[in-house]
Amino acid sequence: MSRYMNPRYASLEAYVPGEQPKGEFIKLNANESPYPPGPGVLEAVRGAEGTALNLYPDAACRALDAALAESLGVEPDMILCANGSDDILNFCFMAFGRDGALFPEITYGFYEVFCALHGIKERRAPMREGFSLRPEDFFGAGSMVVIANPNAQTGVEMPPEGVEAIVRNNPDNVVVIDEAYVAFGGTSALPLVRRYPNLIVVRTFSKSRSMAGARLGFAVGDAGLIADLRKLKYSTNPYSVNRAALAAGIAAVRESAYYEANCAKIAETRDNFAASLKERGWYLTDSKANFVLAKPPALEAKELQPALKARGILVRYLGGALSEYLRITIGTPEQMEALLAAIDEIYRANG
């Protein structure tokens, strides 16, 4: 760090992304989709890359907003698109975090970073049995509430009636439901956005729509809340969604059936893989995401992670409160079989 750095940020602990290695690996560490984007997306990107790159993209993302609005049954002014859901979450903390932010004890690591970045007081709700959450712990928060549902580290989902109860019991504060993983077996809070003007639902194209490299996310909520977020987007980087991402996003919305089939396939692979680990004595949370959080028997998670990497397979070791666990992204059935074979080999080598 240089001596010119603003002292306010000197002690900031930045978010640590999943490893993006060079070389040949089975990559199960960053919750990406193992399946490519649909043919419509690939065609749209090829077309966008060769045309009008000398001109700025549409900052308002009007065509994509319209496509999403029609798909979700809302009005275009209830949608904001940005450079990934992280961009939108950042705006939410900026716009609605004046009185602090309440989120689960174990959750997406960026929430803590956003609080530190913007000088927002953070509070944590405790995890219950099986890493579940009790809705009552979020009632009357007196601050913004942020919940990843399903949870970003555990995959555990809060039932929809619990989500609605939290929104209903915080009428004077914004509740942000981060639905990055909802397409793999969760229940969306989107039906609630018309009934509760304090609710924002945030989604991403990264996982369920195989577009992690495109960096595209969106928020759905009351038009007034969306206008607040749009003001911050236009005050930082109005052209944050490039032409290729816009074209890809529109195409992805139009071929939803392809992605829904992929998500169902990933959920089936997840359940089969989880059953195989349980047969081997592993403990797993009840994940509704495109990953499992799994505690190995006999061996420590921090030892298994490098042993798997040495065999060409990447999984995520999170440490801290989850130091006994590995977070394993669900790949293709063939990739998960390769992982199971590597696990068996490691256990045989360790007696």
Coordinates of C-alpha atoms in Angstrom, one line a residue:
M1 CA 0.0 0.0 0.0
S2 CA 1.3 3.4 -0.9
R3 CA 1.6 6.4 1.5
Y4 CA -1.0 8.2 -0.6
M5 CA -3.9 5.9 0.3
N6 CA -6.8 7.5 2.1
P7 CA -6.4 6.4 5.8
R8 CA -10.1 5.7 5.9
Y9 CA -9.5 2.6 3.6
A10 CA -6.1 1.6 5.0
S11 CA -7.5 -1.2 7.2
L12 CA -10.2 -2.3 4.7
E13 CA -10.2 -6.1 4.2
A14 CA -11.2 -6.6 0.6
Y15 CA -13.4 -9.4 -0.6
V16 CA -11.4 -12.5 -1.7
P17 CA -12.7 -13.9 -5.0
G18 CA -12.5 -17.6 -5.8
E19 CA -9.3 -18.7 -7.3
Q20 CA -9.1 -18.3 -11.1
P21 CA -6.1 -20.5 -12.0
K22 CA -4.2 -21.1 -15.1
G23 CA -3.9 -24.6 -16.4
E24 CA -6.3 -27.6 -16.5
F25 CA -8.5 -27.9 -13.5
I26 CA -12.0 -29.2 -12.7
K27 CA -13.2 -25.9 -11.3
L28 CA -15.6 -26.3 -8.5
N29 CA -14.7 -23.3 -6.3
A30 CA -16.6 -20.3 -7.5
N31 CA -20.2 -21.4 -8.0
E32 CA -20.1 -20.9 -11.8
S33 CA -22.3 -22.9 -14.1
P34 CA -20.6 -25.9 -15.8
Y35 CA -22.8 -25.4 -18.8
P36 CA -22.2 -22.8 -21.6
P37 CA -24.6 -20.0 -22.4
G38 CA -27.4 -20.9 -24.9
P39 CA -27.0 -20.5 -28.6
G40 CA -29.0 -17.3 -28.7
V41 CA -26.5 -15.7 -26.3
L42 CA -23.5 -16.7 -28.2
E43 CA -25.0 -15.4 -31.4
A44 CA -25.9 -12.1 -29.8
V45 CA -22.5 -11.6 -28.4
R46 CA -20.8 -12.3 -31.7
G47 CA -23.1 -9.7 -33.3
A48 CA -22.5 -7.1 -30.6
E49 CA -18.8 -7.4 -30.6
G50 CA -18.5 -6.4 -34.2
T51 CA -20.9 -3.4 -34.3
A52 CA -21.0 0.1 -32.9
L53 CA -18.3 -0.4 -30.3
N54 CA -17.3 3.2 -31.0
L55 CA -20.6 4.3 -29.4
Y56 CA -21.6 4.1 -25.7
P57 CA -24.2 1.4 -24.8
D58 CA -27.7 2.4 -23.6
A59 CA -27.1 3.5 -20.0
A60 CA -30.8 3.0 -19.3
C61 CA -30.7 -0.7 -20.5
R62 CA -34.2 -0.1 -21.9
A63 CA -34.4 -3.2 -24.1
L64 CA -33.1 -5.5 -21.4
D65 CA -35.4 -3.9 -18.8
A66 CA -38.4 -4.4 -21.1
A67 CA -37.5 -8.0 -21.7
L68 CA -37.1 -8.7 -18.0
A69 CA -40.2 -6.8 -17.1
E70 CA -42.3 -8.9 -19.5
S71 CA -40.7 -12.1 -18.3
L72 CA -41.3 -11.3 -14.6
G73 CA -44.6 -9.6 -14.9
V74 CA -43.6 -6.1 -13.6
E75 CA -43.1 -2.7 -15.1
P76 CA -39.7 -1.6 -16.6
D77 CA -39.4 1.2 -14.0
M78 CA -39.3 -1.5 -11.3
I79 CA -36.0 -3.0 -12.7
L80 CA -32.4 -1.8 -12.6
C81 CA -29.7 -3.6 -14.5
A82 CA -26.0 -3.1 -13.6
N83 CA -22.5 -4.6 -13.9
G84 CA -23.3 -7.7 -11.8
S85 CA -25.4 -8.1 -8.7
D86 CA -22.4 -7.0 -6.6
D87 CA -22.8 -3.6 -8.2
I88 CA -26.4 -3.4 -7.2
L89 CA -25.7 -4.6 -3.7
N90 CA -23.1 -1.9 -3.3
F91 CA -25.7 0.7 -4.3
C92 CA -28.2 -0.8 -1.8
F93 CA -25.7 -0.4 1.0
M94 CA -24.9 3.2 -0.1
A95 CA -28.6 4.2 -0.5
F96 CA -30.2 2.5 2.5
G97 CA -27.5 1.8 5.0
R98 CA -27.5 5.1 6.9
D99 CA -28.9 3.4 10.0
G100 CA -26.8 0.3 9.7
A101 CA -27.2 -3.1 8.1
L102 CA -28.4 -6.4 9.7
F103 CA -27.5 -9.6 8.0
P104 CA -26.9 -13.3 9.0
E105 CA -23.9 -14.3 11.0
I106 CA -22.6 -16.4 8.1
T107 CA -23.4 -15.1 4.7
Y108 CA -21.9 -13.5 1.5
G109 CA -18.6 -11.9 2.4
F110 CA -19.2 -8.8 0.4
Y111 CA -21.8 -7.5 2.9
E112 CA -19.2 -7.0 5.5
V113 CA -16.9 -5.4 3.0
F114 CA -19.6 -2.9 1.9
C115 CA -20.2 -1.9 5.5
A116 CA -16.5 -1.2 6.0
L117 CA -16.2 0.6 2.7
H118 CA -19.1 3.0 3.4
G119 CA -18.7 3.3 7.2
I120 CA -22.0 1.4 7.9
K121 CA -22.6 -0.2 11.3
E122 CA -23.1 -3.9 10.8
R123 CA -25.1 -6.3 13.0
R124 CA -25.3 -10.0 12.7
A125 CA -28.3 -12.4 13.3
P126 CA -27.2 -15.7 14.8
M127 CA -27.4 -19.0 12.8
R128 CA -29.7 -21.7 14.3
E129 CA -29.6 -25.4 14.0
G130 CA -28.4 -26.6 10.6
F131 CA -27.4 -23.0 9.7
S132 CA -31.0 -21.9 9.6
L133 CA -32.3 -18.5 10.4
R134 CA -35.1 -17.4 12.6
P135 CA -37.2 -14.7 11.0
E136 CA -37.9 -13.1 14.4
D137 CA -34.2 -12.2 14.7
F138 CA -34.8 -9.7 11.9
F139 CA -38.0 -8.1 13.0
G140 CA -37.9 -4.4 13.9
A141 CA -34.3 -4.1 12.8
G142 CA -34.2 -0.3 12.7
S143 CA -31.9 -0.6 9.8
M144 CA -31.5 -2.1 6.4
V145 CA -31.8 -5.9 6.3
V146 CA -29.9 -8.0 3.8
I147 CA -30.5 -11.7 3.4
A148 CA -29.0 -14.0 0.7
N149 CA -31.7 -16.6 0.1
P150 CA -30.7 -19.4 -0.4
N151 CA -27.7 -18.4 1.8
A152 CA -24.5 -17.7 -0.1
Q153 CA -22.2 -19.9 2.0
T154 CA -24.5 -22.6 3.4
G155 CA -27.1 -23.0 0.6
V156 CA -29.9 -23.2 3.3
E157 CA -33.1 -21.4 2.3
M158 CA -35.4 -19.4 4.6
P159 CA -39.0 -20.4 3.7
P160 CA -41.1 -17.7 1.8
E161 CA -43.4 -17.1 4.8
G162 CA -40.3 -16.2 6.8
V163 CA -39.1 -13.8 4.2
E164 CA -42.5 -12.1 4.0
A165 CA -42.7 -11.8 7.8
I166 CA -39.3 -10.0 7.9
V167 CA -40.4 -7.6 5.2
R168 CA -43.8 -7.0 6.9
N169 CA -42.1 -6.4 10.3
N170 CA -39.7 -3.7 8.9
P171 CA -42.0 -1.3 7.2
D172 CA -39.7 1.7 7.8
N173 CA -36.5 0.1 6.5
V174 CA -35.5 -1.6 3.2
V175 CA -35.2 -5.4 3.1
V176 CA -32.8 -6.7 0.4
I177 CA -33.2 -10.3 -0.6
D178 CA -30.2 -11.5 -2.6
E179 CA -31.4 -14.3 -4.8
A180 CA -28.2 -15.3 -6.6
Y181 CA -29.0 -19.0 -6.1
V182 CA -32.8 -19.1 -6.1
A183 CA -33.1 -20.9 -9.5
F184 CA -31.6 -24.1 -8.1
G185 CA -34.5 -25.1 -5.8
G186 CA -35.4 -22.0 -3.8
T187 CA -38.6 -19.9 -3.7
S188 CA -38.4 -16.3 -5.0
A189 CA -39.6 -13.3 -3.1
L190 CA -40.5 -11.6 -6.4
P191 CA -44.3 -12.0 -5.9
L192 CA -44.0 -9.8 -2.9
V193 CA -42.5 -6.7 -4.6
R194 CA -45.9 -5.2 -5.5
R195 CA -47.2 -5.6 -2.0
Y196 CA -44.3 -4.2 -0.1
P197 CA -42.6 -0.9 -1.1
N198 CA -39.6 -1.7 1.2
L199 CA -38.5 -4.9 -0.6
I200 CA -35.8 -5.2 -3.2
V201 CA -35.0 -8.5 -4.9
V202 CA -31.5 -8.8 -6.4
R203 CA -30.6 -11.4 -9.0
T204 CA -27.6 -12.3 -11.2
F205 CA -27.1 -13.8 -14.7
S206 CA -23.8 -15.3 -13.4
K207 CA -25.0 -18.7 -12.1
S208 CA -28.4 -19.7 -13.4
R209 CA -27.8 -18.2 -16.8
S210 CA -24.2 -19.2 -17.3
M211 CA -22.9 -15.7 -17.7
A212 CA -20.5 -15.1 -14.9
G213 CA -18.0 -13.7 -17.4
A214 CA -20.5 -11.1 -18.7
R215 CA -21.0 -9.4 -15.3
L216 CA -24.8 -8.7 -15.4
G217 CA -27.2 -8.4 -12.6
F218 CA -30.6 -6.7 -11.9
A219 CA -32.8 -5.6 -9.1
V220 CA -36.6 -5.7 -8.9
G221 CA -38.6 -3.5 -6.5
D222 CA -40.8 -0.5 -6.0
A223 CA -40.2 2.1 -8.6
G224 CA -39.2 4.6 -6.0
L225 CA -36.5 2.3 -4.6
I226 CA -35.2 1.5 -8.1
A227 CA -35.0 5.3 -8.8
D228 CA -32.8 5.7 -5.8
L229 CA -30.5 3.0 -7.0
R230 CA -30.5 4.4 -10.6
K231 CA -29.4 7.7 -9.2
L232 CA -26.3 6.1 -7.6
K233 CA -25.6 4.1 -10.8
Y234 CA -25.7 7.3 -12.8
S235 CA -23.5 9.0 -10.3
T236 CA -20.7 6.4 -10.6
N237 CA -20.7 4.6 -13.9
P238 CA -23.9 5.0 -16.0
Y239 CA -22.5 2.9 -18.9
S240 CA -21.5 0.0 -16.6
V241 CA -23.4 -2.6 -18.7
N242 CA -21.6 -2.9 -22.1
R243 CA -23.1 -3.7 -25.4
A244 CA -22.2 -7.3 -25.5
A245 CA -23.6 -7.9 -22.0
L246 CA -26.8 -6.1 -22.9
A247 CA -27.2 -8.2 -26.1
A248 CA -26.4 -11.4 -24.2
G249 CA -28.9 -10.6 -21.4
I250 CA -31.8 -10.0 -23.8
A251 CA -31.0 -13.3 -25.6
A252 CA -30.8 -15.2 -22.3
V253 CA -34.2 -13.9 -21.2
R254 CA -35.7 -15.1 -24.5
E255 CA -34.3 -18.6 -24.1
S256 CA -35.2 -19.2 -20.5
A257 CA -36.3 -22.8 -21.1
Y258 CA -32.6 -23.7 -21.9
Y259 CA -31.4 -22.3 -18.6
E260 CA -34.3 -23.7 -16.5
A261 CA -33.4 -27.2 -17.9
N262 CA -29.7 -26.6 -16.9
C263 CA -30.7 -25.5 -13.4
A264 CA -32.9 -28.6 -13.0
K265 CA -30.0 -30.7 -14.1
I266 CA -27.6 -29.0 -11.7
A267 CA -30.1 -29.5 -8.8
E268 CA -30.4 -33.2 -9.7
T269 CA -26.6 -33.6 -9.8
R270 CA -26.3 -31.8 -6.5
D271 CA -28.8 -34.2 -4.8
N272 CA -27.0 -37.2 -6.2
F273 CA -23.6 -35.9 -5.2
A274 CA -24.9 -35.1 -1.7
A275 CA -26.2 -38.6 -1.3
S276 CA -22.8 -40.0 -2.3
L277 CA -21.0 -37.9 0.2
K278 CA -23.4 -38.9 3.0
E279 CA -22.8 -42.5 2.2
R280 CA -19.1 -41.8 2.8
G281 CA -19.9 -40.3 6.2
W282 CA -19.9 -36.6 5.3
Y283 CA -22.2 -34.0 6.9
L284 CA -24.0 -31.6 4.5
T285 CA -26.3 -28.7 4.9
D286 CA -29.7 -28.8 3.1
S287 CA -28.5 -26.8 0.1
K288 CA -30.9 -25.3 -2.4
A289 CA -28.1 -23.7 -4.3
N290 CA -25.7 -24.8 -7.0
F291 CA -23.2 -25.9 -4.4
V292 CA -23.0 -28.0 -1.2
L293 CA -21.4 -27.1 2.1
A294 CA -19.9 -30.4 3.3
K295 CA -17.9 -31.4 6.4
P296 CA -15.6 -34.4 5.8
P297 CA -15.1 -37.2 8.4
A298 CA -11.7 -38.0 9.8
L299 CA -9.7 -35.6 7.7
E300 CA -9.7 -31.8 8.1
A301 CA -11.2 -29.6 5.4
K302 CA -8.1 -27.4 5.2
E303 CA -6.0 -30.5 4.4
L304 CA -8.5 -31.9 1.8
Q305 CA -8.6 -28.7 -0.2
P306 CA -4.9 -28.7 -1.3
A307 CA -4.9 -32.5 -1.7
L308 CA -7.7 -32.1 -4.2
K309 CA -6.0 -29.2 -5.9
A310 CA -2.9 -31.4 -6.3
R311 CA -5.2 -33.8 -8.2
G312 CA -6.5 -31.1 -10.5
I313 CA -9.8 -30.3 -8.7
L314 CA -10.5 -26.9 -7.1
V315 CA -13.0 -26.5 -4.2
R316 CA -13.4 -23.6 -1.8
Y317 CA -12.1 -23.6 1.8
L318 CA -13.7 -20.7 3.6
G319 CA -12.1 -21.0 7.0
G320 CA -13.4 -19.0 10.0
A321 CA -16.7 -20.2 11.3
L322 CA -16.8 -22.7 8.4
S323 CA -13.3 -24.0 9.0
E324 CA -14.6 -27.6 9.2
Y325 CA -16.3 -27.4 5.8
L326 CA -15.6 -27.3 2.1
R327 CA -17.9 -25.5 -0.3
I328 CA -18.2 -27.5 -3.5
T329 CA -19.7 -26.1 -6.6
I330 CA -21.9 -28.5 -8.6
G331 CA -20.4 -29.3 -12.0
T332 CA -21.4 -31.9 -14.6
P333 CA -22.1 -35.4 -13.4
E334 CA -18.8 -36.5 -14.9
Q335 CA -16.9 -33.8 -12.9
M336 CA -18.6 -34.8 -9.7
E337 CA -17.7 -38.5 -10.3
A338 CA -14.1 -37.4 -10.8
L339 CA -14.3 -35.5 -7.5
L340 CA -15.7 -38.5 -5.7
A341 CA -12.9 -40.7 -7.1
A342 CA -10.3 -38.2 -6.0
I343 CA -11.8 -38.1 -2.5
D344 CA -11.8 -41.9 -2.3
E345 CA -8.1 -41.9 -3.4
I346 CA -7.2 -39.4 -0.7
Y347 CA -8.9 -41.4 2.0
R348 CA -7.3 -44.6 0.9
A349 CA -3.9 -42.9 1.0
N350 CA -4.6 -41.7 4.6
G351 CA -5.6 -45.1 5.8

